[in-house]
PDB file of C-alpha atoms in Angstrom:
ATOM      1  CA  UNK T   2      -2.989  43.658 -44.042  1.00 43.00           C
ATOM      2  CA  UNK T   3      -1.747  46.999 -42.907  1.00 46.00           C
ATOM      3  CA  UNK T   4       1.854  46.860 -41.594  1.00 41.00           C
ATOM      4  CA  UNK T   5       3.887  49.799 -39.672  1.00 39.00           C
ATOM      5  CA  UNK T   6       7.551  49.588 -39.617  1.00 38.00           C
ATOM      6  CA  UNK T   7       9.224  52.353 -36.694  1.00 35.00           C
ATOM      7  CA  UNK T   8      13.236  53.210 -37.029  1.00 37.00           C
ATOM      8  CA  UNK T   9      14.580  53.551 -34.067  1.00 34.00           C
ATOM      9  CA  UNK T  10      18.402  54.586 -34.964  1.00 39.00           C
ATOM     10  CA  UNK T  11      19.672  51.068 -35.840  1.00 36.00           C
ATOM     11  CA  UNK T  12      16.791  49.255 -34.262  1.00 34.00           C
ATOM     12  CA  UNK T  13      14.243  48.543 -36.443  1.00 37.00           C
ATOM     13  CA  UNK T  14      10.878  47.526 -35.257  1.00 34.00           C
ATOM     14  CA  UNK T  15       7.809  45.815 -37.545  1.00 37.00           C
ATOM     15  CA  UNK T  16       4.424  46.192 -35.774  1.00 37.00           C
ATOM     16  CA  UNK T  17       1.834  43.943 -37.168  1.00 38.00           C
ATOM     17  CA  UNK T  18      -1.440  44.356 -36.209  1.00 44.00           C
ATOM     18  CA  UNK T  19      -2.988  41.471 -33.964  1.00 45.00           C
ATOM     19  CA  UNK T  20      -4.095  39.089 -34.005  1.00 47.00           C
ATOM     20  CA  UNK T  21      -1.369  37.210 -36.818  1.00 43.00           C
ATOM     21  CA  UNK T  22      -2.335  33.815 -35.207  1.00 42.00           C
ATOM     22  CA  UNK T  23      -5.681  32.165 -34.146  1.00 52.00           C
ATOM     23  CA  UNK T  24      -4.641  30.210 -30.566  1.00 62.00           C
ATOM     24  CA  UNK T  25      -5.983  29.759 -27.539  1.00 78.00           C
ATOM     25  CA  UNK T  26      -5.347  31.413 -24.503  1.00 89.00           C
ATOM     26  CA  UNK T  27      -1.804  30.363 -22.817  1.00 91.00           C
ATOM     27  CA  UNK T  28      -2.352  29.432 -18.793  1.00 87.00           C
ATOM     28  CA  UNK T  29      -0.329  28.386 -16.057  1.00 90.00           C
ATOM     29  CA  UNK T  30      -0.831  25.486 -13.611  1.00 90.00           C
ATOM     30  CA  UNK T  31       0.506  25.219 -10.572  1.00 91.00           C
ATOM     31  CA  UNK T  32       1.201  21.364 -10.026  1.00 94.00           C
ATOM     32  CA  UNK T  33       4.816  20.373  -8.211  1.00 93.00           C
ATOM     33  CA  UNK T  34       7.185  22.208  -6.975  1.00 92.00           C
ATOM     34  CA  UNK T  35       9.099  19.829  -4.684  1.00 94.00           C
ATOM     35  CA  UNK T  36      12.876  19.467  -5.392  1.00 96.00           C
ATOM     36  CA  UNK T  37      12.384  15.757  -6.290  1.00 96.00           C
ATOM     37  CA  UNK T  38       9.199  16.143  -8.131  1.00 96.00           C
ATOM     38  CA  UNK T  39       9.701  14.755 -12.116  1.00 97.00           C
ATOM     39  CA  UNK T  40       6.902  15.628 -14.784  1.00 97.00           C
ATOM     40  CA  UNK T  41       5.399  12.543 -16.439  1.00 98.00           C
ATOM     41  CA  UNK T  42       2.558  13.865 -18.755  1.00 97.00           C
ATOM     42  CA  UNK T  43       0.698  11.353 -20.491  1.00 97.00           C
ATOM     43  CA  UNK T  44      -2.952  10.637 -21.671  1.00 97.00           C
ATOM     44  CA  UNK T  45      -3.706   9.207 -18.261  1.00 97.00           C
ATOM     45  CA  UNK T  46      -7.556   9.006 -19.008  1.00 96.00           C
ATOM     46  CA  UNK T  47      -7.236   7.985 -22.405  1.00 96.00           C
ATOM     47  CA  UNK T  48      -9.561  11.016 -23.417  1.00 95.00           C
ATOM     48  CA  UNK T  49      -6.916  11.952 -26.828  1.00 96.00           C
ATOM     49  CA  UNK T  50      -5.783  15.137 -24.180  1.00 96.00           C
ATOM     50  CA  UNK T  51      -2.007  15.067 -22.487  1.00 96.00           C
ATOM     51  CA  UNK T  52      -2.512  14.996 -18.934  1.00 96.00           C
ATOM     52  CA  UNK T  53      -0.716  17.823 -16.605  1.00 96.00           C
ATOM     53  CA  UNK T  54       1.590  15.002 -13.778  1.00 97.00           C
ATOM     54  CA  UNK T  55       4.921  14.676 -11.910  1.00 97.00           C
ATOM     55  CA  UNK T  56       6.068  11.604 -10.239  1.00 98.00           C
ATOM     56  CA  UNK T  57       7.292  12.930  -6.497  1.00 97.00           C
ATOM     57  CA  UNK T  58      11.038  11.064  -6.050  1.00 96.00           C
ATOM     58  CA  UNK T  59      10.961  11.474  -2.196  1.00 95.00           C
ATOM     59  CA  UNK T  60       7.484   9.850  -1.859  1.00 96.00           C
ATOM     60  CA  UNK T  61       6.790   7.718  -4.710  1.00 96.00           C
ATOM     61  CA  UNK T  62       3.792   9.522  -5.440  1.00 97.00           C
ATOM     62  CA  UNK T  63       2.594  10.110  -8.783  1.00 98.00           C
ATOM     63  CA  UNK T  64       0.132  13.078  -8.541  1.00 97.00           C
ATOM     64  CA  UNK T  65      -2.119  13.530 -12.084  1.00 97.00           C
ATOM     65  CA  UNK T  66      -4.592  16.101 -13.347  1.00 95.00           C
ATOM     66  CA  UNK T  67      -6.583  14.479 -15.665  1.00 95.00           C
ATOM     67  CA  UNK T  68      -8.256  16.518 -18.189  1.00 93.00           C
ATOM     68  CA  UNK T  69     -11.619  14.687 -18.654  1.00 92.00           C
ATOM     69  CA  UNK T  70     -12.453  15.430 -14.981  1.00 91.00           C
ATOM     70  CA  UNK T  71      -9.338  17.906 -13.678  1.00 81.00           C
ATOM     71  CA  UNK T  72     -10.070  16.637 -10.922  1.00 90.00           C
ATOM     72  CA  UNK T  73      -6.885  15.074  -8.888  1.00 94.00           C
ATOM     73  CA  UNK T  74      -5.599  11.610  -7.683  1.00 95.00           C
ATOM     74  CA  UNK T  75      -2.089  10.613  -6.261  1.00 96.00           C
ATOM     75  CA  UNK T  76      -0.949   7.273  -6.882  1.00 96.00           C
ATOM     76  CA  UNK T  77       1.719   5.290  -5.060  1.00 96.00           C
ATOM     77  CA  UNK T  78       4.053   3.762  -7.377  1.00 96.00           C
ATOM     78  CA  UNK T  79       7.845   3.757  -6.790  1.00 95.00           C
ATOM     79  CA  UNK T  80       9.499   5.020  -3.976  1.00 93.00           C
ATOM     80  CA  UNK T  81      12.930   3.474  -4.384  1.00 95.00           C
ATOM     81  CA  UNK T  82      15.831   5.934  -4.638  1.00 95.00           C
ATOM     82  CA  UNK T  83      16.549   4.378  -7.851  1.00 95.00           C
ATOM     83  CA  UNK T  84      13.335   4.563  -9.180  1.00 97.00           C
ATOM     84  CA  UNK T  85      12.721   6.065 -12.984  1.00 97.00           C
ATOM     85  CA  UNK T  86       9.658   6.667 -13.461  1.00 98.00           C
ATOM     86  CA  UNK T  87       8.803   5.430 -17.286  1.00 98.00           C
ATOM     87  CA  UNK T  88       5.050   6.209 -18.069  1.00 98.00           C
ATOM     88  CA  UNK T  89       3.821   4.663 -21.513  1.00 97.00           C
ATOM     89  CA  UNK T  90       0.927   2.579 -22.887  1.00 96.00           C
ATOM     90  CA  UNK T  91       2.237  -0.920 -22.441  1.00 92.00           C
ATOM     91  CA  UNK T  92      -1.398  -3.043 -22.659  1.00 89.00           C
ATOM     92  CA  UNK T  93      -2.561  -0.454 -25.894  1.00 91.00           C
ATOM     93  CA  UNK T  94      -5.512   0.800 -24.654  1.00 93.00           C
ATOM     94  CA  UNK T  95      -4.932   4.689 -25.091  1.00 96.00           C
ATOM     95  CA  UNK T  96      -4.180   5.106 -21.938  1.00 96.00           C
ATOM     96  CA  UNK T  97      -1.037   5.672 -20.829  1.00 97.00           C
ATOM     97  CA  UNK T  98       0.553   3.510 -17.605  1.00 97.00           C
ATOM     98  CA  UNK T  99       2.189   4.259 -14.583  1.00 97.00           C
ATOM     99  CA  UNK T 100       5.621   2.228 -14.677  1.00 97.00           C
ATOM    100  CA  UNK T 101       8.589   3.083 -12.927  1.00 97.00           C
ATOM    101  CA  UNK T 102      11.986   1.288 -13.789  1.00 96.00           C
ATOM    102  CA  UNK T 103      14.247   0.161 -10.756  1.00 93.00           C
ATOM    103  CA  UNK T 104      17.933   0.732 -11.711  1.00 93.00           C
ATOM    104  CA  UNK T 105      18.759  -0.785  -8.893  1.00 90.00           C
ATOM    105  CA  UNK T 106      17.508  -4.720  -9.958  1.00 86.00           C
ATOM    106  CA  UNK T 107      16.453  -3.801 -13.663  1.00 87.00           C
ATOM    107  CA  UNK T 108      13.105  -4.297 -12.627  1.00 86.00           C
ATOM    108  CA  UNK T 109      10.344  -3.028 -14.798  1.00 90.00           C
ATOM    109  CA  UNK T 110       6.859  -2.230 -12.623  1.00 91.00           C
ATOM    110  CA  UNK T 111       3.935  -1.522 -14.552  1.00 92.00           C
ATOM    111  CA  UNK T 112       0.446  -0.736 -13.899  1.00 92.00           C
ATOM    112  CA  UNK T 113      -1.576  -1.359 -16.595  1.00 90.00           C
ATOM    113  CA  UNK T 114      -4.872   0.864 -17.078  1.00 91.00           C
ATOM    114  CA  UNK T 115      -6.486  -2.041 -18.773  1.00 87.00           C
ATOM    115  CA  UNK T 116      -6.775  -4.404 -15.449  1.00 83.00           C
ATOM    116  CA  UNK T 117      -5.787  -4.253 -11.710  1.00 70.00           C
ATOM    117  CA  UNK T 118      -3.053  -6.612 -12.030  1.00 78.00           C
ATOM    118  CA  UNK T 119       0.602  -5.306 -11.875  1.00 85.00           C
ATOM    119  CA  UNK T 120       3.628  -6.945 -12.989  1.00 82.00           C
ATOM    120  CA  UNK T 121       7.377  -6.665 -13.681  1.00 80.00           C
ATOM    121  CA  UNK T 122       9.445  -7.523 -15.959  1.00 81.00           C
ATOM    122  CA  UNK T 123      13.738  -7.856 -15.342  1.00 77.00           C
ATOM    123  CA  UNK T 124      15.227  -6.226 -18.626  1.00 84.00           C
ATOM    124  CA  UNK T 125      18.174  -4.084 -17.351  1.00 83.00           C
ATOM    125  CA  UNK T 126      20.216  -3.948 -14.546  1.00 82.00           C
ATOM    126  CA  UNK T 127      23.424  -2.897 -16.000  1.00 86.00           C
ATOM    127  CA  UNK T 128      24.832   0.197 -13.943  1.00 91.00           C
ATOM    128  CA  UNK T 129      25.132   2.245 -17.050  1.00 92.00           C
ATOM    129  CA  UNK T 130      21.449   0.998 -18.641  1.00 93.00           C
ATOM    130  CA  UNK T 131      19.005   4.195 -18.930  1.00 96.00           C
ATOM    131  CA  UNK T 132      15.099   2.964 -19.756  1.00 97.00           C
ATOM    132  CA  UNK T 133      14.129   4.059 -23.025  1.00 97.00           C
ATOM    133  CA  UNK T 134      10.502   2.723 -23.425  1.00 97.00           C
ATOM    134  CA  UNK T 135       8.692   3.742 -26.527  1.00 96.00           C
ATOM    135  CA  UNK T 136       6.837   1.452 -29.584  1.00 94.00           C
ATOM    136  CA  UNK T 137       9.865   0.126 -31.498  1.00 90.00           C
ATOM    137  CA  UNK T 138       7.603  -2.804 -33.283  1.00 85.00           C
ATOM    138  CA  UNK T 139       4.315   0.227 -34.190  1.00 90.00           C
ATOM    139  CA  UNK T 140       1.797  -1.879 -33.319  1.00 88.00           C
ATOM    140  CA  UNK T 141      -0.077   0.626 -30.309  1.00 92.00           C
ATOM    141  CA  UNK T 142       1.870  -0.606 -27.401  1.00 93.00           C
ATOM    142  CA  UNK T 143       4.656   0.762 -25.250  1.00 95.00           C
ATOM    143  CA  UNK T 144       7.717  -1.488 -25.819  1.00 91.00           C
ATOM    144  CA  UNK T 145      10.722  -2.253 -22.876  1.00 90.00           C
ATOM    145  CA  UNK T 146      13.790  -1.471 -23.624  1.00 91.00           C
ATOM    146  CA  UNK T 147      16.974  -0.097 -22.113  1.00 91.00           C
ATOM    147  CA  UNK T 148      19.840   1.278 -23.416  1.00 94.00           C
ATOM    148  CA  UNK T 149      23.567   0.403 -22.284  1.00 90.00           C
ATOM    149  CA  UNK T 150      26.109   3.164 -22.348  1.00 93.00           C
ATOM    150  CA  UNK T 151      29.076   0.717 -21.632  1.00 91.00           C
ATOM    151  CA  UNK T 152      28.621  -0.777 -24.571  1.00 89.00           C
ATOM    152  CA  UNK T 153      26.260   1.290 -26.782  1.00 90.00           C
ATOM    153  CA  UNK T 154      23.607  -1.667 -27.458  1.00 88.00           C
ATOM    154  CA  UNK T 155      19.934  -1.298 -27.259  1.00 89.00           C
ATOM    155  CA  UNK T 156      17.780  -4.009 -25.525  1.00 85.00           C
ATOM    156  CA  UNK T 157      14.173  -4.130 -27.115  1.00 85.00           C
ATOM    157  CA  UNK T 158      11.412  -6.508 -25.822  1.00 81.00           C
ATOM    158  CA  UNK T 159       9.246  -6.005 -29.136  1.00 79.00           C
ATOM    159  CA  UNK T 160       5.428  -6.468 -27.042  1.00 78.00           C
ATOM    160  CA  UNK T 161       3.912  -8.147 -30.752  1.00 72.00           C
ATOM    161  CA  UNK T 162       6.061 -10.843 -29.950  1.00 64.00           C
ATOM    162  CA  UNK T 163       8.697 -13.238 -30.540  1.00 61.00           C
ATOM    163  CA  UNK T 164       8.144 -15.882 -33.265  1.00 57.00           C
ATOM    164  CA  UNK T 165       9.532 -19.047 -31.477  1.00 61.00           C
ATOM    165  CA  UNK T 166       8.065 -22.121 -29.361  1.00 70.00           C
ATOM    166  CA  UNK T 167       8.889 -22.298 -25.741  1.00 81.00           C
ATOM    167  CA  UNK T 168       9.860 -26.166 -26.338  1.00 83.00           C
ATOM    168  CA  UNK T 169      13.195 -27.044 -25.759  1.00 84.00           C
ATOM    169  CA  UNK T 170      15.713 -27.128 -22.780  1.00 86.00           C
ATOM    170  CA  UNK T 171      16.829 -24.089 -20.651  1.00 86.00           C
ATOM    171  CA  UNK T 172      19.176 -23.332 -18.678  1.00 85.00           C
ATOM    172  CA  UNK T 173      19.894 -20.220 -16.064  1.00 81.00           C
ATOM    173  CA  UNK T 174      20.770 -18.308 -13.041  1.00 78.00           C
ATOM    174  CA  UNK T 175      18.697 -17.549  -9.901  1.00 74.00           C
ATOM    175  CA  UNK T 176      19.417 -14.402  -8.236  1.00 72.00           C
ATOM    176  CA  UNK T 177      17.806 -14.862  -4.881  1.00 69.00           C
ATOM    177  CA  UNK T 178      17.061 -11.681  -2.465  1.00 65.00           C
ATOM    178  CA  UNK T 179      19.023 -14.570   0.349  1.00 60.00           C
ATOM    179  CA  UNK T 180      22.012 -13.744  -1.632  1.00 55.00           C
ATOM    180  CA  UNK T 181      22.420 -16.786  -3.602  1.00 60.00           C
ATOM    181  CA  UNK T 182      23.087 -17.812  -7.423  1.00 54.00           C
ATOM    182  CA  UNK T 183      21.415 -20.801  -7.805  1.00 68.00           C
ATOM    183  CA  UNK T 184      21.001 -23.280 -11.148  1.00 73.00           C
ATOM    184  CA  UNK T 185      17.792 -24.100 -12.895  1.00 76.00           C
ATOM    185  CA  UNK T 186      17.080 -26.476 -15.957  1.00 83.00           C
ATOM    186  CA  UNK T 187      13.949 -27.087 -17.147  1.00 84.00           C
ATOM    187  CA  UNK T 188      12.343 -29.085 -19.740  1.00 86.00           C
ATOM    188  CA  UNK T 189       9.643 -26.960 -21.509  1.00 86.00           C
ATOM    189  CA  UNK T 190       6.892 -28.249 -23.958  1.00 84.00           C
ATOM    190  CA  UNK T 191       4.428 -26.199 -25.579  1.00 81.00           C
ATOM    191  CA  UNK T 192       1.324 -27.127 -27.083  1.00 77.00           C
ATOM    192  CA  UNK T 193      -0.510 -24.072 -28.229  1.00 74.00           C
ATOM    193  CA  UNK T 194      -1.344 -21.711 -25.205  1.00 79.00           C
ATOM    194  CA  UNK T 195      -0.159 -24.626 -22.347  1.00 85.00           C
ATOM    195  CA  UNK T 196       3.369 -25.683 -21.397  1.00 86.00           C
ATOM    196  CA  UNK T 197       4.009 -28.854 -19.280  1.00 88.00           C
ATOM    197  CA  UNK T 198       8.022 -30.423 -18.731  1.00 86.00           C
ATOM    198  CA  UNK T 199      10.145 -31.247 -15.883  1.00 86.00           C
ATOM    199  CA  UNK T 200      12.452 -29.255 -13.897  1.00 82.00           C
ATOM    200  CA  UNK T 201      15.980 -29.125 -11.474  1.00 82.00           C
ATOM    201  CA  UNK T 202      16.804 -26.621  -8.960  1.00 76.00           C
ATOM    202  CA  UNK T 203      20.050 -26.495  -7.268  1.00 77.00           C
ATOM    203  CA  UNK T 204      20.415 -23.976  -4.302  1.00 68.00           C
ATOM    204  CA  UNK T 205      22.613 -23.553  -1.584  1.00 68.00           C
ATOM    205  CA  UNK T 206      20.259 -24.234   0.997  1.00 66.00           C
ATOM    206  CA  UNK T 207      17.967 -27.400  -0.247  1.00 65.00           C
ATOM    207  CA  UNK T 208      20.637 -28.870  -2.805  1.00 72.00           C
ATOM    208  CA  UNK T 209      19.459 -30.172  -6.014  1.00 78.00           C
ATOM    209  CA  UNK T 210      15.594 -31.509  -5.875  1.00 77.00           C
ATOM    210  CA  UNK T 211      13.688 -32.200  -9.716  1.00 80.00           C
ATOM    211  CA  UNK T 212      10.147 -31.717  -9.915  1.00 81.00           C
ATOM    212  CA  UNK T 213       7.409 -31.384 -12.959  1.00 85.00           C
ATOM    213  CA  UNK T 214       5.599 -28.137 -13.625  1.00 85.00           C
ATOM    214  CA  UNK T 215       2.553 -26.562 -15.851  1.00 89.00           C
ATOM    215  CA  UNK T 216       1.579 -23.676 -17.165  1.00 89.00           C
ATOM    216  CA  UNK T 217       0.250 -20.949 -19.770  1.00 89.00           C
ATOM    217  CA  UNK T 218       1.833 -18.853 -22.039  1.00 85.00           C
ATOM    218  CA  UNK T 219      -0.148 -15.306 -23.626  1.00 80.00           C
ATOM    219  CA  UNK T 220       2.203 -13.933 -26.261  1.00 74.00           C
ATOM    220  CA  UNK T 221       5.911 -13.491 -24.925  1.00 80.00           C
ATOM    221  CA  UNK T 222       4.398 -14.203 -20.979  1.00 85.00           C
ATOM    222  CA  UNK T 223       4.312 -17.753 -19.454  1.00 88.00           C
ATOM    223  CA  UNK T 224       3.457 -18.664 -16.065  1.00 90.00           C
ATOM    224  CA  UNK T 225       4.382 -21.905 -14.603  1.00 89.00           C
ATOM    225  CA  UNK T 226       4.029 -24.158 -11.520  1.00 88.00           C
ATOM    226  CA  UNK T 227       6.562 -26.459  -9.815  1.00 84.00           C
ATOM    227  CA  UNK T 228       6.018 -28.899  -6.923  1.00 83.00           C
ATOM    228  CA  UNK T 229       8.703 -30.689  -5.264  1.00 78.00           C
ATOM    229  CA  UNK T 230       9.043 -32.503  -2.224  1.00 77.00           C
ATOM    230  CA  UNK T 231      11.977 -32.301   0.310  1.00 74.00           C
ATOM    231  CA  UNK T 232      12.562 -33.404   3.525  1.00 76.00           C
ATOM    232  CA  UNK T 233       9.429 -35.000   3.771  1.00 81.00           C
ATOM    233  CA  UNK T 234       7.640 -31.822   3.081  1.00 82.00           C
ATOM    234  CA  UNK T 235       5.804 -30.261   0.119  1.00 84.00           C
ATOM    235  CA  UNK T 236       6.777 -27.005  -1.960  1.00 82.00           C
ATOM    236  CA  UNK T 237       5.315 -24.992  -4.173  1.00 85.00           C
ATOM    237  CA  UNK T 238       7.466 -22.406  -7.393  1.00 84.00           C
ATOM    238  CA  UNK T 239       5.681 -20.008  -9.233  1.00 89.00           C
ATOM    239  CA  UNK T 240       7.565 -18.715 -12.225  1.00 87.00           C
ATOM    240  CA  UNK T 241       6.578 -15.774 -14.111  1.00 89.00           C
ATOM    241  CA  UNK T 242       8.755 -14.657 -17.371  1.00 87.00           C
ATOM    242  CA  UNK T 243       9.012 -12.939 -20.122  1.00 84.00           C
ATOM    243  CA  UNK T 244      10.473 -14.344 -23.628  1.00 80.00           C
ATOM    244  CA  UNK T 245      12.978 -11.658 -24.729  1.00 75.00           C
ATOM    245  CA  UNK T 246      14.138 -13.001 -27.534  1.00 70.00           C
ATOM    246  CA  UNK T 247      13.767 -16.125 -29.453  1.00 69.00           C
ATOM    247  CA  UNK T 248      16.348 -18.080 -26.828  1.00 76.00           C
ATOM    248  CA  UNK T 249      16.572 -15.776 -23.885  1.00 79.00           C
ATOM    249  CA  UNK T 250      13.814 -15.444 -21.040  1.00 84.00           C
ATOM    250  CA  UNK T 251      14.176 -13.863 -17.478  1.00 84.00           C
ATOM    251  CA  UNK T 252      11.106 -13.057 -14.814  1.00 85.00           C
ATOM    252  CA  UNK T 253      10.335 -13.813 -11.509  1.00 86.00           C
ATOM    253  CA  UNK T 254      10.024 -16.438  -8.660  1.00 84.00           C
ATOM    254  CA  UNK T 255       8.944 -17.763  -5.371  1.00 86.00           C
ATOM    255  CA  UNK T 256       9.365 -20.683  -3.608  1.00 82.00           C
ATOM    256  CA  UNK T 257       7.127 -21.642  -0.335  1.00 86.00           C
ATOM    257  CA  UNK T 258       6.985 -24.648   1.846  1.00 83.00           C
ATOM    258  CA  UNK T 259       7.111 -25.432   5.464  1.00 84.00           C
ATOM    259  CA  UNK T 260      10.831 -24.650   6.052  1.00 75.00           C
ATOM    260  CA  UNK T 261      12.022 -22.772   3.545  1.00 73.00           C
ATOM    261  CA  UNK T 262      10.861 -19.814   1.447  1.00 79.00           C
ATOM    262  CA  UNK T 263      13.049 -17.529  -1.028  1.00 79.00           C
ATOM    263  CA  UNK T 264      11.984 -15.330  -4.103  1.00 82.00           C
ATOM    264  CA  UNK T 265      13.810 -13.293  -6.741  1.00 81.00           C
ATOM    265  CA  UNK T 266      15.066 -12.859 -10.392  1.00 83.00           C
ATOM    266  CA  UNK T 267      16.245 -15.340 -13.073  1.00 81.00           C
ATOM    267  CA  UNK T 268      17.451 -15.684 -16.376  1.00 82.00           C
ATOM    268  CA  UNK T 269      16.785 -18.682 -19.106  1.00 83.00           C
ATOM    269  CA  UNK T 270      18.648 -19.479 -22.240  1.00 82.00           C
ATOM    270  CA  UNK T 271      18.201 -21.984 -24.499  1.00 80.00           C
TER     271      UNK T 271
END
């Protein structure tokens, strides 16, 4: 190759014929541009191609330009000021997921490309804990995890699971949206994919009622169901959660009945 090099008093410059590299040709893409907008790219369509996408702050909006089609969709995900939008590819399918983490309950929401069910998960909730989602345990999947500047620890929920029964007894904390801290004990057994036990809830509003529950659990997930009666009346608790380690759980519930209904976060230990 034929090379010219040009002195320029103490510049010197080396001209090299093109072209030295084979690429493609660079482009721009117009695609944002609001103060609030944050860029998410991701292999939305699971086509092996990084999609072009920003998640819009103000609106909750994610707005995607997916290669295999370019042809755009919005999505509304988020919209709390303390949303973080945390796209990855929780269910391993290729695809990756619109999530958003609320710093304001340490509420995971994910939208799995896989099915049309969304979920959360409570892992966080520290002021100081920043989402750092990626696949810790290499097995395909997007993993939850925070990390906690006050004290410099790393949270992992490791999605190939956690290597312990669900039997035993547990103890924990209700943090109801009424503004209460409540108590909860249950009883778990576990026989393969089923759980069945008893359990006690003490709030401030109903007191201290015991009921027995069922359920399922699908790797670290387990759903169960609790009916109680009080005052005459029946009610109905659905607990979802999420085993984060091999004596530590936290997830979601509701409570409904005639008279009284409530919903929120909780956390188990064993």
């Amino acid at each position: 190759m034929n090379k010219t090099t040009i002195s320029i008093g103490l510049l010197v410059m080396l001209i090299i014929p093109a072209p030295l590299f084979a690429a493609g040709t660079p482009y721009g893409v117009s695609w944002g541009g609001d103060p609030s907008d944050i860029s998410v790219p991701g292999d939305y369509d699971g086509d092996g191609k990084t999609d072009i996408a920003i998640y819009r702050k103000s609106t909750g909006a994610w707005w995607i330009i997916p290669s295999s089609t370019d042809s755009p969709y919005g999505v509304a995900w988020g919209g709390d000021v303390s949303d973080i939008p945390v796209p990855g590819d929780y269910d391993g399918d290729g695809k990756t997921d619109i999530a958003i983490y609320r710093k304001s309950t340490g509420a995971w929401w994910i939208k799995p490309s896989s099915t049309s069910t969304p979920y959360s998960v409570v892992w966080g909730g520290d002021p100081s804990d920043i989402p750092v989602p990626g696949d810790y345990d290499g097995d395909g999947k997007t993993d939850i995890a925070i990390y906690r500047k006050s004290t410099g620890a790393w949270w992992i929920i490791p999605s190939s699971g956690i290597s312990s029964p669900l039997t035993g007894y547990w103890t924990g904390t209700w943090h109801s949206v009424l503004g209460d801290m409540d108590v909860l004990s249950v009883n778990i057994i576990q026989n393969g994919s089923t759980v069945t036990g008893t359990a006690t809830i003490v709030t401030h509003v109903i007191g201290s009622v015991s009921g027995s529950f069922s359920g399922t659990v699908s790797g670290n997930n387990f759903n169960m169901t609790l009916d109680y009666g009080y005052g005459g009346y029946n009610y109905h608790v659905a607990i979802s959660a999420t085993l984060i380690a091999a004596n530590l759980a936290s997830g979601n519930y509701s409570i409904s009945g005639p008279f009284y209904s409530d919903h929120g976060t909780f956390t188990l230990a064993k």
